[in-house]
Structures are given as structure tokens and as C-alpha cells.
Amino acid sequence: METLKKYWKWLLVLALVILVCLANRQSLPEILREVGKTPPMVIGAACLLSAGYFLAEGAVIHYMTKRYRPEFTCREGISCALYCAFYRVATLGSGSGVAEIYYLNTRGIEAGTATGMSLVQYILHKVAVALYGITGFIILCIQGDAVVRSYRLQMVLGCILTALITAVLITAAAGKKITARIFRLLDKKLKPGSKAEQKAHTFRKQAELCQQEGGVLLHDKKALLIVCLLDAVKLSCWYMVPWLLFAGTTSLSLPDTMLLTALIQTLAAVIPCPSGIGAVEYVFSLFFGTYVSGVSAVSASLVYRFATFLFPCIPGAALAWRHYRWNKKRRMDRIRNNNERAGNQK
């Protein structure tokens, strides 16, 4: 039972892959041939755009970290972003935040401060995804896009759910009075020492750290604006990828493709799947499949997943290995120095 709990995400993803293969067993060979026909230059360009996402992500980490450690370079921020990308794949999303906290802690940032920064960064990212997607929905509706209008009800519900989730995250980051009342109510309702009470205590600590870091950022309007702009840039890098994959096969312009991809990512984010695996591909194929053939849409979704999810894992794995060896050597040097000092004192 413990083994199942430990690997439930991988089992879920495996089940999704099997279901998708069974559902598309007749067209699967054609889909794979379509993927094989994708020009290497297009895949390379898609990977370069994905790299742009992590350059911007690294700049966000650098900008937020240098307030506490001025010598923290933008290169270290990019390394941290790629390091987290590796753990995002290795843990299917759950270990990315922990990896960032650990990385920053080894670079001299206190664990509490690193946790607050990671939480605020995550919230701002989610807010950017929500605003980008809802903006895409509004603009495409005004333009009279047939696909958006045909799924208008589902999209409205998805946007409302996204807005509610975003409001909860913002409240956790800035609503000190509201969260204090919620936790006081939970203290009265939950049994002391229970698992629910322990989880509530953990959430309280995270909210306090988030509010502390969020308060610092909210008072610095320039820093907040820069981080928000960088978030918009990094998302735009990903949202341009489908335009490359469908170039010459659809009438969609670059802005419309980006807005539709933003909407796809927003809707997929409310589906509870590890790292959006399965959800993104399904919504991607559903919407773009109305502009191109279903086979082309599914094959493009697979290339999109490779460029945005698997490709960053390659340099991330190399950085994770180098960081592991560096940290191990650092610990050994510390132990040796402590032993030498103890010997000199004797």
C-alpha cells in the first residue's frame, strides 16, 4: 500500500498513456509517422523557444533572490530554473518547489526565505497563466472565433474556476486578516494532534512565509512589475511553439495561436493531472484539431510536450548531477575542516 502511495502519480500517468493508446490504436501509427515527419529545424526552433522560457524564469529567480544575496548571478538563476525543470519531470511536478528551496539554500538563502520566495513565485506564475488565458478567451470571443464560441460554456466555467483558484492564491499571499480568521476557525474545529491539524499547521507556516515575502514584493512596485513582465515573456515563449508546428497548415495568425494556446493551458490547469500530462494534450488536440487534421493536432501536442517538458530536463539533469557533486564536496570539506579544528584544539 505504501508503494502505491509513493508511485501513484507514475501509475496514473501510465494508465493515461495506456488509455490514450487504446483510444487511438487505429490512428496511432499515423500519428507517430506524422511526428517523424516534423522537420528537425522546427523541433530545434521549438526547443529554443522553450529555452527562452527558462531564461526568463532564471531572470525571475535572480531578481527575487538578489535582494537577499546581491552576489547571486542571473546565471545561477537560470541554473536553478533548469535544475527545477529536471525535478519537475523526475517527480511529475511535486518536487519542483522543494528543489528550488534546496538549491537556493545551498547558495546561502535561508530555508524560510527561500520557501516564501518559491511560493510567491508560484502564485505570480499562476496569476500570469490565468490572466493570459482569460484575456485570450475574451479577445477570441470578440473576434468571433468559431471554436471558442462552440465551447463557450465549458470555457466560461474553466475561466471562472481558474479565477477562483487565483483569488485563493492571492488571498494566501496577501490576505493576512482573512487567512488568520480561517486558521482560527480550523483550530477550533480540528482535533489536536490529528493529521488534518498537522496539515493545517503546515499550511499556516507556508501562508506566513508567503505573506512575508509577498509583503516585501508588494511594497516594491518596480520589482513586482518586472517579475510580472518576465512571467509574461516566459509564457509567450511557450505559447509561440504551436505556431511553429502548424506553420503553413492553418490560417491562424501568431497572436491568435498564442492566445488560443494560453486558453488551452488555462483550461488544462484545472484538470487534476500530474504536471498536466494528458490534460494538456487532450485540450490541445481538441481545439487545434478543428483547424488541422486530428492526427496533425495530436502529433503537434506530443512535440509541444517534448519541447516544453522533456527537453529542459536534459540540461537540468546535467546541472542536478553537477550540483550533487559540488554539494557533496562542500559537505566533505566542512567535515574535514571541523575535524582539523577539533584536532588543533586538543
GROMACS .gro file of C-alpha atoms in nm:
model
  346
    1MET     CA    1   0.000   0.000   0.000
    2GLU     CA    2   0.284   0.240   0.085
    3THR     CA    3   0.449   0.160  -0.250
    4LEU     CA    4   0.126   0.250  -0.434
    5LYS     CA    5   0.104   0.581  -0.246
    6LYS     CA    6   0.466   0.659  -0.331
    7TYR     CA    7   0.429   0.594  -0.703
    8TRP     CA    8   0.063   0.688  -0.756
    9LYS     CA    9   0.150   0.968  -0.996
   10TRP     CA   10   0.355   0.741  -1.219
   11LEU     CA   11   0.081   0.476  -1.211
   12LEU     CA   12  -0.178   0.739  -1.305
   13VAL     CA   13   0.034   0.866  -1.594
   14LEU     CA   14   0.096   0.510  -1.712
   15ALA     CA   15  -0.279   0.442  -1.701
   16LEU     CA   16  -0.346   0.761  -1.901
   17VAL     CA   17  -0.086   0.664  -2.164
   18ILE     CA   18  -0.241   0.317  -2.199
   19LEU     CA   19  -0.592   0.464  -2.230
   20VAL     CA   20  -0.477   0.716  -2.493
   21CYS     CA   21  -0.301   0.442  -2.691
   22LEU     CA   22  -0.611   0.220  -2.677
   23ALA     CA   23  -0.842   0.506  -2.775
   24ASN     CA   24  -0.616   0.597  -3.071
   25ARG     CA   25  -0.496   0.247  -3.162
   26GLN     CA   26  -0.618   0.278  -3.520
   27SER     CA   27  -0.459   0.617  -3.585
   28LEU     CA   28  -0.153   0.571  -3.357
   29PRO     CA   29   0.083   0.453  -3.638
   30GLU     CA   30  -0.023   0.752  -3.848
   31ILE     CA   31   0.032   0.987  -3.552
   32LEU     CA   32   0.383   0.850  -3.498
   33ARG     CA   33   0.461   0.887  -3.871
   34GLU     CA   34   0.337   1.247  -3.852
   35VAL     CA   35   0.570   1.314  -3.558
   36GLY     CA   36   0.857   1.163  -3.758
   37LYS     CA   37   0.781   1.399  -4.046
   38THR     CA   38   0.827   1.706  -3.828
   39PRO     CA   39   1.137   1.885  -3.966
   40PRO     CA   40   1.436   1.885  -3.726
   41MET     CA   41   1.464   2.263  -3.776
   42VAL     CA   42   1.110   2.308  -3.642
   43ILE     CA   43   1.179   2.088  -3.340
   44GLY     CA   44   1.504   2.277  -3.281
   45ALA     CA   45   1.326   2.613  -3.301
   46ALA     CA   46   1.058   2.487  -3.059
   47CYS     CA   47   1.332   2.382  -2.815
   48LEU     CA   48   1.497   2.724  -2.848
   49LEU     CA   49   1.168   2.893  -2.757
   50SER     CA   50   1.140   2.658  -2.461
   51ALA     CA   51   1.492   2.762  -2.360
   52GLY     CA   52   1.370   3.123  -2.369
   53TYR     CA   53   1.108   3.030  -2.110
   54PHE     CA   54   1.378   2.910  -1.871
   55LEU     CA   55   1.599   3.211  -1.939
   56ALA     CA   56   1.310   3.433  -1.829
   57GLU     CA   57   1.235   3.202  -1.534
   58GLY     CA   58   1.600   3.225  -1.430
   59ALA     CA   59   1.581   3.603  -1.453
   60VAL     CA   60   1.277   3.597  -1.218
   61ILE     CA   61   1.467   3.384  -0.964
   62HIS     CA   62   1.771   3.609  -0.994
   63TYR     CA   63   1.568   3.926  -0.950
   64MET     CA   64   1.385   3.794  -0.644
   65THR     CA   65   1.698   3.646  -0.485
   66LYS     CA   66   1.944   3.932  -0.529
   67ARG     CA   67   1.758   4.136  -0.265
   68TYR     CA   68   1.886   3.888  -0.006
   69ARG     CA   69   2.214   3.791  -0.171
   70PRO     CA   70   2.341   4.059  -0.412
   71GLU     CA   71   2.616   3.833  -0.548
   72PHE     CA   72   2.357   3.581  -0.675
   73THR     CA   73   2.401   3.599  -1.054
   74CYS     CA   74   2.149   3.563  -1.335
   75ARG     CA   75   2.345   3.256  -1.449
   76GLU     CA   76   2.277   3.094  -1.111
   77GLY     CA   77   1.909   3.183  -1.150
   78ILE     CA   78   1.894   3.010  -1.491
   79SER     CA   79   2.077   2.708  -1.347
   80CYS     CA   80   1.819   2.696  -1.067
   81ALA     CA   81   1.532   2.708  -1.320
   82LEU     CA   82   1.677   2.417  -1.521
   83TYR     CA   83   1.760   2.228  -1.200
   84CYS     CA   84   1.391   2.257  -1.103
   85ALA     CA   85   1.288   2.151  -1.457
   86PHE     CA   86   1.469   1.819  -1.403
   87TYR     CA   87   1.291   1.757  -1.073
   88ARG     CA   88   0.961   1.862  -1.231
   89VAL     CA   89   0.997   1.566  -1.467
   90ALA     CA   90   1.150   1.328  -1.211
   91THR     CA   91   0.867   1.389  -0.959
   92LEU     CA   92   0.592   1.483  -1.207
   93GLY     CA   93   0.569   1.833  -1.067
   94SER     CA   94   0.561   1.776  -0.691
   95GLY     CA   95   0.934   1.819  -0.628
   96SER     CA   96   0.998   2.134  -0.831
   97GLY     CA   97   0.932   2.379  -0.546
   98VAL     CA   98   1.132   2.173  -0.296
   99ALA     CA   99   1.421   2.158  -0.545
  100GLU     CA  100   1.422   2.538  -0.576
  101ILE     CA  101   1.422   2.583  -0.197
  102TYR     CA  102   1.709   2.335  -0.162
  103TYR     CA  103   1.911   2.495  -0.443
  104LEU     CA  104   1.871   2.846  -0.302
  105ASN     CA  105   1.953   2.722   0.048
  106THR     CA  106   2.284   2.580  -0.075
  107ARG     CA  107   2.353   2.925  -0.223
  108GLY     CA  108   2.320   3.098   0.113
  109ILE     CA  109   1.946   3.179   0.124
  110GLU     CA  110   1.773   3.079   0.448
  111ALA     CA  111   1.520   2.797   0.408
  112GLY     CA  112   1.230   3.012   0.534
  113THR     CA  113   1.313   3.296   0.296
  114ALA     CA  114   1.362   3.053   0.005
  115THR     CA  115   1.026   2.892   0.082
  116GLY     CA  116   0.849   3.228   0.083
  117MET     CA  117   1.015   3.327  -0.244
  118SER     CA  118   0.923   2.997  -0.408
  119LEU     CA  119   0.558   3.027  -0.300
  120VAL     CA  120   0.527   3.389  -0.419
  121GLN     CA  121   0.695   3.299  -0.748
  122TYR     CA  122   0.449   3.011  -0.794
  123ILE     CA  123   0.149   3.233  -0.719
  124LEU     CA  124   0.262   3.507  -0.961
  125HIS     CA  125   0.316   3.239  -1.226
  126LYS     CA  126  -0.038   3.105  -1.175
  127VAL     CA  127  -0.181   3.457  -1.186
  128ALA     CA  128   0.003   3.522  -1.515
  129VAL     CA  129  -0.130   3.195  -1.665
  130ALA     CA  130  -0.485   3.283  -1.557
  131LEU     CA  131  -0.475   3.642  -1.686
  132TYR     CA  132  -0.316   3.535  -2.015
  133GLY     CA  133  -0.576   3.262  -2.068
  134ILE     CA  134  -0.878   3.471  -1.972
  135THR     CA  135  -0.751   3.754  -2.195
  136GLY     CA  136  -0.719   3.503  -2.479
  137PHE     CA  137  -1.076   3.387  -2.425
  138ILE     CA  138  -1.216   3.741  -2.427
  139ILE     CA  139  -1.023   3.853  -2.738
  140LEU     CA  140  -1.102   3.537  -2.938
  141CYS     CA  141  -1.470   3.567  -2.842
  142ILE     CA  142  -1.479   3.930  -2.959
  143GLN     CA  143  -1.316   3.825  -3.287
  144GLY     CA  144  -1.590   3.565  -3.332
  145ASP     CA  145  -1.366   3.258  -3.328
  146ALA     CA  146  -1.596   2.963  -3.411
  147VAL     CA  147  -1.405   2.711  -3.198
  148VAL     CA  148  -1.408   2.929  -2.888
  149ARG     CA  149  -1.777   3.005  -2.933
  150SER     CA  150  -1.869   2.639  -2.978
  151TYR     CA  151  -1.708   2.555  -2.641
  152ARG     CA  152  -1.810   2.884  -2.483
  153LEU     CA  153  -1.991   2.734  -2.182
  154GLN     CA  154  -1.704   2.499  -2.094
  155MET     CA  155  -1.454   2.782  -2.135
  156VAL     CA  156  -1.657   3.020  -1.917
  157LEU     CA  157  -1.673   2.755  -1.644
  158GLY     CA  158  -1.300   2.688  -1.679
  159CYS     CA  159  -1.217   3.059  -1.660
  160ILE     CA  160  -1.441   3.104  -1.354
  161LEU     CA  161  -1.273   2.810  -1.179
  162THR     CA  162  -0.931   2.948  -1.273
  163ALA     CA  163  -1.028   3.291  -1.138
  164LEU     CA  164  -1.144   3.135  -0.810
  165ILE     CA  165  -0.819   2.940  -0.771
  166THR     CA  166  -0.622   3.255  -0.848
  167ALA     CA  167  -0.823   3.452  -0.591
  168VAL     CA  168  -0.747   3.187  -0.326
  169LEU     CA  169  -0.375   3.203  -0.407
  170ILE     CA  170  -0.371   3.584  -0.393
  171THR     CA  171  -0.557   3.574  -0.061
  172ALA     CA  172  -0.299   3.330   0.075
  173ALA     CA  173  -0.021   3.567  -0.034
  174ALA     CA  174  -0.169   3.899   0.077
  175GLY     CA  175  -0.482   3.847   0.287
  176LYS     CA  176  -0.338   3.829   0.637
  177LYS     CA  177  -0.664   3.904   0.816
  178ILE     CA  178  -0.868   3.657   0.612
  179THR     CA  179  -0.618   3.372   0.649
  180ALA     CA  180  -0.583   3.443   1.022
  181ARG     CA  181  -0.961   3.406   1.066
  182ILE     CA  182  -0.965   3.085   0.862
  183PHE     CA  183  -0.687   2.927   1.068
  184ARG     CA  184  -0.851   3.035   1.397
  185LEU     CA  185  -1.168   2.863   1.281
  186LEU     CA  186  -0.973   2.549   1.186
  187ASP     CA  187  -0.804   2.546   1.527
  188LYS     CA  188  -1.148   2.529   1.688
  189LYS     CA  189  -1.283   2.261   1.454
  190LEU     CA  190  -0.983   2.027   1.411
  191LYS     CA  191  -0.883   1.770   1.668
  192PRO     CA  192  -0.542   1.846   1.827
  193GLY     CA  193  -0.271   1.609   1.706
  194SER     CA  194  -0.476   1.480   1.410
  195LYS     CA  195  -0.335   1.464   1.057
  196ALA     CA  196  -0.574   1.738   0.948
  197GLU     CA  197  -0.449   1.961   1.230
  198GLN     CA  198  -0.087   1.896   1.133
  199LYS     CA  199  -0.159   1.980   0.769
  200ALA     CA  200  -0.337   2.299   0.877
  201HIS     CA  201  -0.029   2.393   1.081
  202THR     CA  202   0.192   2.335   0.775
  203PHE     CA  203  -0.036   2.550   0.559
  204ARG     CA  204  -0.031   2.822   0.825
  205LYS     CA  205   0.351   2.832   0.821
  206GLN     CA  206   0.356   2.842   0.441
  207ALA     CA  207   0.098   3.123   0.436
  208GLU     CA  208   0.303   3.325   0.686
  209LEU     CA  209   0.621   3.283   0.481
  210CYS     CA  210   0.433   3.366   0.163
  211GLN     CA  211   0.278   3.679   0.315
  212GLN     CA  212   0.613   3.793   0.448
  213GLU     CA  213   0.780   3.765   0.107
  214GLY     CA  214   0.468   3.888  -0.072
  215GLY     CA  215   0.456   4.196   0.151
  216VAL     CA  216   0.815   4.281   0.059
  217LEU     CA  217   0.741   4.245  -0.313
  218LEU     CA  218   0.412   4.437  -0.300
  219HIS     CA  219   0.587   4.735  -0.141
  220ASP     CA  220   0.841   4.736  -0.425
  221LYS     CA  221   0.618   4.824  -0.721
  222LYS     CA  222   0.907   4.827  -0.967
  223ALA     CA  223   1.018   4.476  -0.868
  224LEU     CA  224   0.662   4.345  -0.889
  225LEU     CA  225   0.617   4.496  -1.237
  226ILE     CA  226   0.947   4.348  -1.361
  227VAL     CA  227   0.861   4.000  -1.229
  228CYS     CA  228   0.513   4.017  -1.388
  229LEU     CA  229   0.661   4.125  -1.724
  230LEU     CA  230   0.917   3.843  -1.710
  231ASP     CA  231   0.635   3.597  -1.638
  232ALA     CA  232   0.450   3.725  -1.945
  233VAL     CA  233   0.767   3.688  -2.158
  234LYS     CA  234   0.837   3.332  -2.043
  235LEU     CA  235   0.478   3.220  -2.108
  236SER     CA  236   0.486   3.384  -2.452
  237CYS     CA  237   0.789   3.171  -2.541
  238TRP     CA  238   0.588   2.854  -2.481
  239TYR     CA  239   0.273   2.988  -2.645
  240MET     CA  240   0.459   3.060  -2.970
  241VAL     CA  241   0.562   2.695  -3.013
  242PRO     CA  242   0.233   2.573  -3.173
  243TRP     CA  243   0.258   2.845  -3.438
  244LEU     CA  244   0.590   2.691  -3.548
  245LEU     CA  245   0.440   2.342  -3.552
  246PHE     CA  246   0.136   2.446  -3.761
  247ALA     CA  247   0.315   2.695  -3.990
  248GLY     CA  248   0.167   2.677  -4.339
  249THR     CA  249  -0.114   2.439  -4.241
  250THR     CA  250  -0.357   2.675  -4.068
  251SER     CA  251  -0.492   3.025  -4.116
  252LEU     CA  252  -0.431   3.117  -3.751
  253SER     CA  253  -0.202   3.416  -3.704
  254LEU     CA  254   0.078   3.419  -3.449
  255PRO     CA  255  -0.117   3.632  -3.194
  256ASP     CA  256  -0.430   3.415  -3.232
  257THR     CA  257  -0.225   3.095  -3.192
  258MET     CA  258  -0.063   3.234  -2.877
  259LEU     CA  259  -0.398   3.339  -2.730
  260LEU     CA  260  -0.555   3.002  -2.809
  261THR     CA  261  -0.257   2.819  -2.654
  262ALA     CA  262  -0.285   3.040  -2.345
  263LEU     CA  263  -0.652   2.944  -2.318
  264ILE     CA  264  -0.564   2.576  -2.364
  265GLN     CA  265  -0.306   2.591  -2.085
  266THR     CA  266  -0.552   2.771  -1.857
  267LEU     CA  267  -0.825   2.512  -1.910
  268ALA     CA  268  -0.582   2.218  -1.878
  269ALA     CA  269  -0.452   2.360  -1.549
  270VAL     CA  270  -0.787   2.300  -1.376
  271ILE     CA  271  -0.785   1.928  -1.471
  272PRO     CA  272  -0.619   1.734  -1.184
  273CYS     CA  273  -0.339   1.553  -1.368
  274PRO     CA  274   0.029   1.534  -1.260
  275SER     CA  275   0.215   1.814  -1.442
  276GLY     CA  276  -0.084   1.839  -1.676
  277ILE     CA  277   0.021   1.517  -1.852
  278GLY     CA  278  -0.273   1.402  -2.058
  279ALA     CA  279  -0.480   1.713  -1.985
  280VAL     CA  280  -0.271   1.950  -2.198
  281GLU     CA  281  -0.250   1.701  -2.484
  282TYR     CA  282  -0.626   1.639  -2.476
  283VAL     CA  283  -0.731   2.007  -2.475
  284PHE     CA  284  -0.455   2.094  -2.725
  285SER     CA  285  -0.572   1.824  -2.970
  286LEU     CA  286  -0.939   1.912  -2.915
  287PHE     CA  287  -0.904   2.281  -3.006
  288PHE     CA  288  -0.630   2.273  -3.268
  289GLY     CA  289  -0.794   1.964  -3.421
  290THR     CA  290  -1.064   2.193  -3.561
  291TYR     CA  291  -0.806   2.387  -3.763
  292VAL     CA  292  -0.590   2.095  -3.880
  293SER     CA  293  -0.645   1.719  -3.904
  294GLY     CA  294  -0.681   1.529  -3.577
  295VAL     CA  295  -0.362   1.334  -3.650
  296SER     CA  296  -0.162   1.657  -3.704
  297ALA     CA  297  -0.305   1.807  -3.382
  298VAL     CA  298  -0.213   1.501  -3.172
  299SER     CA  299   0.138   1.476  -3.320
  300ALA     CA  300   0.190   1.851  -3.260
  301SER     CA  301   0.079   1.809  -2.897
  302LEU     CA  302   0.346   1.540  -2.850
  303VAL     CA  303   0.618   1.764  -2.995
  304TYR     CA  304   0.488   2.051  -2.780
  305ARG     CA  305   0.513   1.828  -2.470
  306PHE     CA  306   0.870   1.728  -2.565
  307ALA     CA  307   0.986   2.087  -2.621
  308THR     CA  308   0.829   2.233  -2.306
  309PHE     CA  309   0.858   1.942  -2.063
  310LEU     CA  310   1.117   1.682  -2.160
  311PHE     CA  311   1.380   1.889  -2.344
  312PRO     CA  312   1.463   2.117  -2.043
  313CYS     CA  313   1.516   1.802  -1.838
  314ILE     CA  314   1.833   1.721  -2.036
  315PRO     CA  315   2.046   2.021  -1.927
  316GLY     CA  316   1.861   2.011  -1.594
  317ALA     CA  317   1.982   1.656  -1.529
  318ALA     CA  318   2.342   1.758  -1.601
  319LEU     CA  319   2.311   2.055  -1.365
  320ALA     CA  320   2.149   1.837  -1.096
  321TRP     CA  321   2.441   1.591  -1.115
  322ARG     CA  322   2.698   1.871  -1.103
  323HIS     CA  323   2.516   2.034  -0.811
  324TYR     CA  324   2.505   1.699  -0.628
  325ARG     CA  325   2.881   1.651  -0.667
  326TRP     CA  326   2.953   2.014  -0.568
  327ASN     CA  327   2.735   1.991  -0.259
  328LYS     CA  328   2.886   1.657  -0.161
  329LYS     CA  329   3.238   1.801  -0.190
  330ARG     CA  330   3.129   2.105   0.013
  331ARG     CA  331   2.997   1.883   0.293
  332MET     CA  332   3.315   1.674   0.294
  333ASP     CA  333   3.530   1.988   0.312
  334ARG     CA  334   3.320   2.117   0.603
  335ILE     CA  335   3.359   1.787   0.793
  336ARG     CA  336   3.734   1.784   0.728
  337ASN     CA  337   3.772   2.143   0.847
  338ASN     CA  338   3.571   2.068   1.161
  339ASN     CA  339   3.789   1.766   1.233
  340GLU     CA  340   4.103   1.972   1.182
  341ARG     CA  341   3.979   2.242   1.419
  342ALA     CA  342   3.887   1.982   1.679
  343GLY     CA  343   4.236   1.830   1.646
  344ASN     CA  344   4.406   2.168   1.685
  345GLN     CA  345   4.202   2.245   1.999
  346LYS     CA  346   4.316   1.919   2.155
   0.00000   0.00000   0.00000
